[in-house]
Amino acid sequence: MLAATFGLPRSKACEHALRLAKALERALRTQGVLPARAIDSLAQVQAVFAEVPVPLLDAPERPPHRPRAVVDRAAGYSGKKKTAP
């Protein structure tokens, strides 16, 4: 989005976004409002999101990588056909 908005090459947009993210992290740390980054257990997740009535997880859907070369495809093929239940 940054590249398209400002007419930058994608690599430069990524460099700028990384630099800005680091600056934001430093500013939030200085103000003492840096959010927690690591949650180690389900109990911590439940404690952090106790007031949230319906938590939603946003994750990209990515298709599985399938090789284009016939030789490579054969190595990952199990030979089983999917059947409807």
mmCIF file of C-alpha atoms in Angstrom, residues 2-3 8-19:
data_model
loop_
_atom_site.group_PDB
_atom_site.id
_atom_site.type_symbol
_atom_site.label_atom_id
_atom_site.label_comp_id
_atom_site.label_asym_id
_atom_site.label_seq_id
_atom_site.Cartn_x
_atom_site.Cartn_y
_atom_site.Cartn_z
ATOM 1 C CA LEU A 2 2.838 2.344 0.862
ATOM 2 C CA ALA A 3 4.525 1.710 -2.484
ATOM 3 C CA LEU A 8 7.900 3.919 -4.468
ATOM 4 C CA PRO A 9 9.499 0.648 -5.499
ATOM 5 C CA ARG A 10 8.293 -2.188 -3.272
ATOM 6 C CA SER A 11 11.748 -2.766 -1.781
ATOM 7 C CA LYS A 12 12.057 0.883 -0.728
ATOM 8 C CA ALA A 13 8.554 0.848 0.734
ATOM 9 C CA CYS A 14 9.524 -2.192 2.839
ATOM 10 C CA GLU A 15 12.691 -0.442 4.036
ATOM 11 C CA HIS A 16 10.696 2.648 5.025
ATOM 12 C CA ALA A 17 8.013 0.584 6.774
ATOM 13 C CA LEU A 18 10.672 -1.277 8.784
ATOM 14 C CA ARG A 19 12.372 1.978 9.763
#
